[in-house]
mmCIF file of N, CA and C in Angstrom:
data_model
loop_
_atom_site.group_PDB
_atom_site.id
_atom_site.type_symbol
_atom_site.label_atom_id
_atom_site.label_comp_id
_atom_site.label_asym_id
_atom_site.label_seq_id
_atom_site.Cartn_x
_atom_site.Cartn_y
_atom_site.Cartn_z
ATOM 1 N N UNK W 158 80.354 -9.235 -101.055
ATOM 2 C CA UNK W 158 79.218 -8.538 -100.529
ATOM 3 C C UNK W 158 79.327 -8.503 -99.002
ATOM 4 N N UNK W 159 79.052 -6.885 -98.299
ATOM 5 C CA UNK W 159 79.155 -7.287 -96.891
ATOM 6 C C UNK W 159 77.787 -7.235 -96.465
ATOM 7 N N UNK W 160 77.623 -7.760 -95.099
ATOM 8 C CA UNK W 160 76.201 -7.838 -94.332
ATOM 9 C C UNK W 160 76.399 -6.907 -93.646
ATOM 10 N N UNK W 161 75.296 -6.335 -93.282
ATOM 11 C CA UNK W 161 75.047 -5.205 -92.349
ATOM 12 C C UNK W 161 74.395 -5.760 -90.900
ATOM 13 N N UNK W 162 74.942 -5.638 -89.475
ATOM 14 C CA UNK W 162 73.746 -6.541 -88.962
ATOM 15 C C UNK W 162 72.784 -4.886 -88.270
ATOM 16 N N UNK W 163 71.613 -5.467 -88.329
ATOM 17 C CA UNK W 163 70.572 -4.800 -87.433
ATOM 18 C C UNK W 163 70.405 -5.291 -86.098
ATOM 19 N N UNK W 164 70.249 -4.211 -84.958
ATOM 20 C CA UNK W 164 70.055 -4.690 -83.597
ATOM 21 C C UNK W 164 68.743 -5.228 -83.640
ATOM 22 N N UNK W 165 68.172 -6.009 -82.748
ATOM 23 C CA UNK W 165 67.124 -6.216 -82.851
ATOM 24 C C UNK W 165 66.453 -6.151 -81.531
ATOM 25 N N UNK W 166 65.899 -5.423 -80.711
ATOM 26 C CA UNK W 166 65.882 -4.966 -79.558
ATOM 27 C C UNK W 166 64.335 -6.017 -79.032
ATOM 28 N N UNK W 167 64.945 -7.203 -77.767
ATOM 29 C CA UNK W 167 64.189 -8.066 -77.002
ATOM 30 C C UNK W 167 62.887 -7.389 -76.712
ATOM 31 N N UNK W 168 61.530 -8.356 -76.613
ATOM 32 C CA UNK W 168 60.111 -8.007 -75.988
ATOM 33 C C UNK W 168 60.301 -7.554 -74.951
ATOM 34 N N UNK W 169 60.050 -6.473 -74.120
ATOM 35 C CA UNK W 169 59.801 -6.367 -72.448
ATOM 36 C C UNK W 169 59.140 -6.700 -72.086
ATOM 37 N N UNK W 170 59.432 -7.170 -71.086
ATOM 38 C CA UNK W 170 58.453 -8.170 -69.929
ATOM 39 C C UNK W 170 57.858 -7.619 -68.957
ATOM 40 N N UNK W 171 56.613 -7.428 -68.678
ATOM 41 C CA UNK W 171 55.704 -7.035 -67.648
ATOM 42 C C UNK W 171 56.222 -7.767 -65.982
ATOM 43 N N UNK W 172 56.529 -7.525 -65.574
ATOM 44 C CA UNK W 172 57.061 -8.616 -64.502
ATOM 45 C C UNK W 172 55.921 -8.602 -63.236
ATOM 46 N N UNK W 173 54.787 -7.521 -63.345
ATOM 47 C CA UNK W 173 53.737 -7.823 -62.850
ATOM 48 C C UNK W 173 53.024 -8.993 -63.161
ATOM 49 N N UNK W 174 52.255 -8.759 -64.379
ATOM 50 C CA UNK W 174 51.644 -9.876 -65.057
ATOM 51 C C UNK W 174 52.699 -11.042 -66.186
ATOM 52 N N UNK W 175 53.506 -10.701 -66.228
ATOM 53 C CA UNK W 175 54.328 -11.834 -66.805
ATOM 54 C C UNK W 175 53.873 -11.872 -68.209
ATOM 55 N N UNK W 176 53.927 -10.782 -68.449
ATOM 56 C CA UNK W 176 53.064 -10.495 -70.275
ATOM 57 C C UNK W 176 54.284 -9.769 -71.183
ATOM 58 N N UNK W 177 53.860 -9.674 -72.121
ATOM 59 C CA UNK W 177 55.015 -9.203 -73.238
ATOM 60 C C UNK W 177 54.399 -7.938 -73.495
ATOM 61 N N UNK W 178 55.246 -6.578 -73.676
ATOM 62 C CA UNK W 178 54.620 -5.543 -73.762
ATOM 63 C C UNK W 178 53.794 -5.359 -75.366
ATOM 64 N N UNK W 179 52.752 -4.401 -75.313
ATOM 65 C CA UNK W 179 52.397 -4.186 -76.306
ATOM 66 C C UNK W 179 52.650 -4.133 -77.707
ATOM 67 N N UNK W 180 54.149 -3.254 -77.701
ATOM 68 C CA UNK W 180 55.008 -2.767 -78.915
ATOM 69 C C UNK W 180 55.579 -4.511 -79.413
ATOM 70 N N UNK W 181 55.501 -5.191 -78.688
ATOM 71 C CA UNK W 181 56.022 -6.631 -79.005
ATOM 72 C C UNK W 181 54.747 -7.140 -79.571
ATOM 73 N N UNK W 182 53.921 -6.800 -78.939
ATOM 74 C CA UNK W 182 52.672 -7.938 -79.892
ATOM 75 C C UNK W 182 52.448 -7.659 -80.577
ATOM 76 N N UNK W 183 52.573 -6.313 -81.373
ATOM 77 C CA UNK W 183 52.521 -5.997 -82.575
ATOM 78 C C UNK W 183 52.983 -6.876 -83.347
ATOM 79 N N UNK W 184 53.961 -7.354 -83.859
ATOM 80 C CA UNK W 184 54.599 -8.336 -84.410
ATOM 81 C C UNK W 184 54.228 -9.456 -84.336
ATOM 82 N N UNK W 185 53.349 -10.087 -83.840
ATOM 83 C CA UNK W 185 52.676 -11.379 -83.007
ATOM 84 C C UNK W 185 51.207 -11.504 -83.582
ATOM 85 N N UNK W 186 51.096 -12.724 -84.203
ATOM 86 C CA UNK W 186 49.534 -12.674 -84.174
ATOM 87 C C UNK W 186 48.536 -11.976 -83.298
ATOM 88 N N UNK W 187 47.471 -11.495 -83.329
ATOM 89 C CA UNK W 187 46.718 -10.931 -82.240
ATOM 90 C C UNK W 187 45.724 -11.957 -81.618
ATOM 91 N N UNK W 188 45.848 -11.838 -80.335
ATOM 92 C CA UNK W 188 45.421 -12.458 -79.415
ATOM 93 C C UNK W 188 43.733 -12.287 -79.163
ATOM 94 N N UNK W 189 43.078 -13.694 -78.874
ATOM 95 C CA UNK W 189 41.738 -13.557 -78.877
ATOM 96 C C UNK W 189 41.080 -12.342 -77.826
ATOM 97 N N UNK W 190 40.130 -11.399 -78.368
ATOM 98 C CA UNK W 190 39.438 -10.757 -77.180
ATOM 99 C C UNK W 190 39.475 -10.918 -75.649
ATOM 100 N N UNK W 191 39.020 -12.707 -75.469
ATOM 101 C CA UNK W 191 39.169 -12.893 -74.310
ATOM 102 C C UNK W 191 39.959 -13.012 -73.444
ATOM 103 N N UNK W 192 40.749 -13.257 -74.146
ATOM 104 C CA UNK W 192 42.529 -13.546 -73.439
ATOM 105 C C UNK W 192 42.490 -11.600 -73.096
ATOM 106 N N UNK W 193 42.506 -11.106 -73.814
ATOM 107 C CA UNK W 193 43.438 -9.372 -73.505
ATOM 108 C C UNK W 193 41.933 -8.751 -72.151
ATOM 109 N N UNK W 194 41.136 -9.117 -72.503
ATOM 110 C CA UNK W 194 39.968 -8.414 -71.503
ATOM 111 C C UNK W 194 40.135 -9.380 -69.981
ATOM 112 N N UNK W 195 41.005 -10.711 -70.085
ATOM 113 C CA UNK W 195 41.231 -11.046 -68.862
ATOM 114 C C UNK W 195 42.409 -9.922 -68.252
ATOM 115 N N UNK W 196 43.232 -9.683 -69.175
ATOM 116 C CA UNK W 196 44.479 -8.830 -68.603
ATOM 117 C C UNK W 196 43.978 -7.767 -68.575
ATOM 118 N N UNK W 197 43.156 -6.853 -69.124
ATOM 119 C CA UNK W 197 42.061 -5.742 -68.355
ATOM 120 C C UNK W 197 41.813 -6.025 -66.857
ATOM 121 N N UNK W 198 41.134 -7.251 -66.919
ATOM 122 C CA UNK W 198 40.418 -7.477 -65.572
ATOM 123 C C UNK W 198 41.306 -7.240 -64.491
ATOM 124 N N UNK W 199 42.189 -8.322 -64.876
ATOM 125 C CA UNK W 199 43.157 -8.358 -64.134
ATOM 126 C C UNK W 199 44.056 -6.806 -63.259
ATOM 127 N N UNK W 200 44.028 -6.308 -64.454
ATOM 128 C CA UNK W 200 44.633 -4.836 -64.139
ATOM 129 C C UNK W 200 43.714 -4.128 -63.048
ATOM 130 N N UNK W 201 42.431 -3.835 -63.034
ATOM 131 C CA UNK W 201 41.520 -3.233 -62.294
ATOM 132 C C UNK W 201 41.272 -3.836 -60.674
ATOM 133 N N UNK W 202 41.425 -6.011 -60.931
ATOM 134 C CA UNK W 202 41.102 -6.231 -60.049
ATOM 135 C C UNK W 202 42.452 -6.409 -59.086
ATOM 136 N N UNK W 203 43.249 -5.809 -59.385
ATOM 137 C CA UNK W 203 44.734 -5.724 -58.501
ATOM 138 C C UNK W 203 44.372 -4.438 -57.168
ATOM 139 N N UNK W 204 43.314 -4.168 -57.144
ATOM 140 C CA UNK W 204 43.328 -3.230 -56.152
ATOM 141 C C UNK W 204 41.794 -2.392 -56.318
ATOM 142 N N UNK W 205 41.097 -2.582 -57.432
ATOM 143 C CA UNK W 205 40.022 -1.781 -57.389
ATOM 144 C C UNK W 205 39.969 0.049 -57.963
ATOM 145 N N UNK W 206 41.110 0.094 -57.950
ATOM 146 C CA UNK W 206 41.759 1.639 -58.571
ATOM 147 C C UNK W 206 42.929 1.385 -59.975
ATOM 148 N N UNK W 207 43.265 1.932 -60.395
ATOM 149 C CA UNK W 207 43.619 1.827 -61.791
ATOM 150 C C UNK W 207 45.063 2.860 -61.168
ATOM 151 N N UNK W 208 46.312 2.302 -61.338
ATOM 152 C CA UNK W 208 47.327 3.244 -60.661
ATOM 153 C C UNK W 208 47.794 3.998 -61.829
ATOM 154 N N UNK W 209 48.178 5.441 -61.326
ATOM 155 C CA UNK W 209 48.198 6.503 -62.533
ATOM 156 C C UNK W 209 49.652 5.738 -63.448
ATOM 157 N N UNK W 210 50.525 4.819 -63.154
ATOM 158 C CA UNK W 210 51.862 4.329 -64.010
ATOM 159 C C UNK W 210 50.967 2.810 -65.061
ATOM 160 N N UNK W 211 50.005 2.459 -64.720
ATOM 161 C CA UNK W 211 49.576 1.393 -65.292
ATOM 162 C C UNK W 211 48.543 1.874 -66.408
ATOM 163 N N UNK W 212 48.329 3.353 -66.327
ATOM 164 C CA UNK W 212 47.226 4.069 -67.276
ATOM 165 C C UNK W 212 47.611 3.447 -68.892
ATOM 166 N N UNK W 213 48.860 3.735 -68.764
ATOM 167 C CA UNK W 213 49.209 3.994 -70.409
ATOM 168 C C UNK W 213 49.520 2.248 -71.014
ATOM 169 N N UNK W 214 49.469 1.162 -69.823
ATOM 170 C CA UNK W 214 49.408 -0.307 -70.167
ATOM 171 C C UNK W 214 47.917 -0.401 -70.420
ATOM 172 N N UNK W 215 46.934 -0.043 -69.884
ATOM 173 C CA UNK W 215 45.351 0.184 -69.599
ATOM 174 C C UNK W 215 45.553 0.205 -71.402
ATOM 175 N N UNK W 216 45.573 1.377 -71.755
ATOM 176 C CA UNK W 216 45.058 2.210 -72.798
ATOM 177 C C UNK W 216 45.617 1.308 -73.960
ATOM 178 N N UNK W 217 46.859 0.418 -73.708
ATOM 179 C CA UNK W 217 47.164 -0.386 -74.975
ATOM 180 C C UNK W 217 46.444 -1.930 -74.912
ATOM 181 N N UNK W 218 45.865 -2.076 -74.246
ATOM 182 C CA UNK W 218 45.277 -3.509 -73.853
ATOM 183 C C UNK W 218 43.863 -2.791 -74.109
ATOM 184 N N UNK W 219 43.601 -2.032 -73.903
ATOM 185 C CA UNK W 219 41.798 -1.408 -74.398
ATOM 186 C C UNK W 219 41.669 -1.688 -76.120
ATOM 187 N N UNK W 220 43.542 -0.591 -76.295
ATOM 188 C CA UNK W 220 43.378 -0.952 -78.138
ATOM 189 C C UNK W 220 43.973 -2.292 -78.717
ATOM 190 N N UNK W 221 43.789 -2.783 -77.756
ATOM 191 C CA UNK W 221 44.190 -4.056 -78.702
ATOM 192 C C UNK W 221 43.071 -5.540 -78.479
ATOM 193 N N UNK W 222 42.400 -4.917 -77.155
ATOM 194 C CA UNK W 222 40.861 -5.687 -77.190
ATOM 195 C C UNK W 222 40.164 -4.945 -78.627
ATOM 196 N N UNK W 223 40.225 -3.764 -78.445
ATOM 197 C CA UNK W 223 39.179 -3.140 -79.460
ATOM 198 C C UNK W 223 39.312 -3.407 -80.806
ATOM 199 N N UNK W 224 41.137 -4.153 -81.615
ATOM 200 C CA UNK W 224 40.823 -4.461 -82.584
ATOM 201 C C UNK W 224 40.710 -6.007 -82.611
ATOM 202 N N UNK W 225 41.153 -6.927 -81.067
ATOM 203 C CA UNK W 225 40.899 -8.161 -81.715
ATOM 204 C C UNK W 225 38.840 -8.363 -81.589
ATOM 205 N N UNK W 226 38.300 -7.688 -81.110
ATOM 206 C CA UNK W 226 37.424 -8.155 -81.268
ATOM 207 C C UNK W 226 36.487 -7.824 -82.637
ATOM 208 N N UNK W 227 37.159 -6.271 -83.166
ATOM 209 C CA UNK W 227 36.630 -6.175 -84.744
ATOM 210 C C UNK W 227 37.188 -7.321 -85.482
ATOM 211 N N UNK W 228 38.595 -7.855 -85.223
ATOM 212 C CA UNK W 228 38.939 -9.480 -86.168
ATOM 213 C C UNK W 228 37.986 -10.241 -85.876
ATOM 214 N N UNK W 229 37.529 -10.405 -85.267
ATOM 215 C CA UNK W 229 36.685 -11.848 -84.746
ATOM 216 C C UNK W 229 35.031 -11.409 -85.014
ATOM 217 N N UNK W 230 34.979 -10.271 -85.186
ATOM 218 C CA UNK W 230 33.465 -10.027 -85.920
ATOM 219 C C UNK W 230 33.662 -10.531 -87.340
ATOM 220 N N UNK W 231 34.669 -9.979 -87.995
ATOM 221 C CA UNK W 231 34.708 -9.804 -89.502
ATOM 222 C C UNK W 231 34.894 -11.132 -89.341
ATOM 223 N N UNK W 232 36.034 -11.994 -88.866
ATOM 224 C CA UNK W 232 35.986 -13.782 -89.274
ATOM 225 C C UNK W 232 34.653 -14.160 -88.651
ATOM 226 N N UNK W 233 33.656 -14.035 -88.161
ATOM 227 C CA UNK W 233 32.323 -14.666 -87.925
ATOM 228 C C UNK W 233 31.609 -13.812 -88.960
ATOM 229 N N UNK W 234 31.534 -12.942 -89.584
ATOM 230 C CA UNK W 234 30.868 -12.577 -90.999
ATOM 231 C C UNK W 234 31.440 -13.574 -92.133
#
């Protein structure tokens, strides 16, 4: 029997915030609300303006507050 290998292509690293990109946490337990709405904060309070290359990090840290905090409703139901 032969093996086939699959690549398996490394997390990218934010080297701003020192975070693992989105497409990686997928695979990863999801992280409490509060933890991802600090890295919101964080994002906004780097300058007070939201830079048009950080939009599309914005928009995956919005959806991924938005479902850990539906987990954490349904586990407190």
């Amino acid at each position: 029997m032969t093996q086939t290998s699959r690549s398996v292509t490394p997390p990218r690293h934010d080297a701003v915030l020192g975070t693992v990109s989105p497409t990686a946490r997928a695979a990863a337990p999801p992280r409490p609300a509060a933890v991802v709405n600090a890295e919101i904060r964080a994002l906004w309070c780097a300058g007070g303006r939201l830079a048009e290359e950080r939009r599309g990090e914005y928009e995956a840290l919005l959806a991924e507050w938005s479902e850990a905090l539906r987990a954490e409703i349904v586990t407190a139901a």
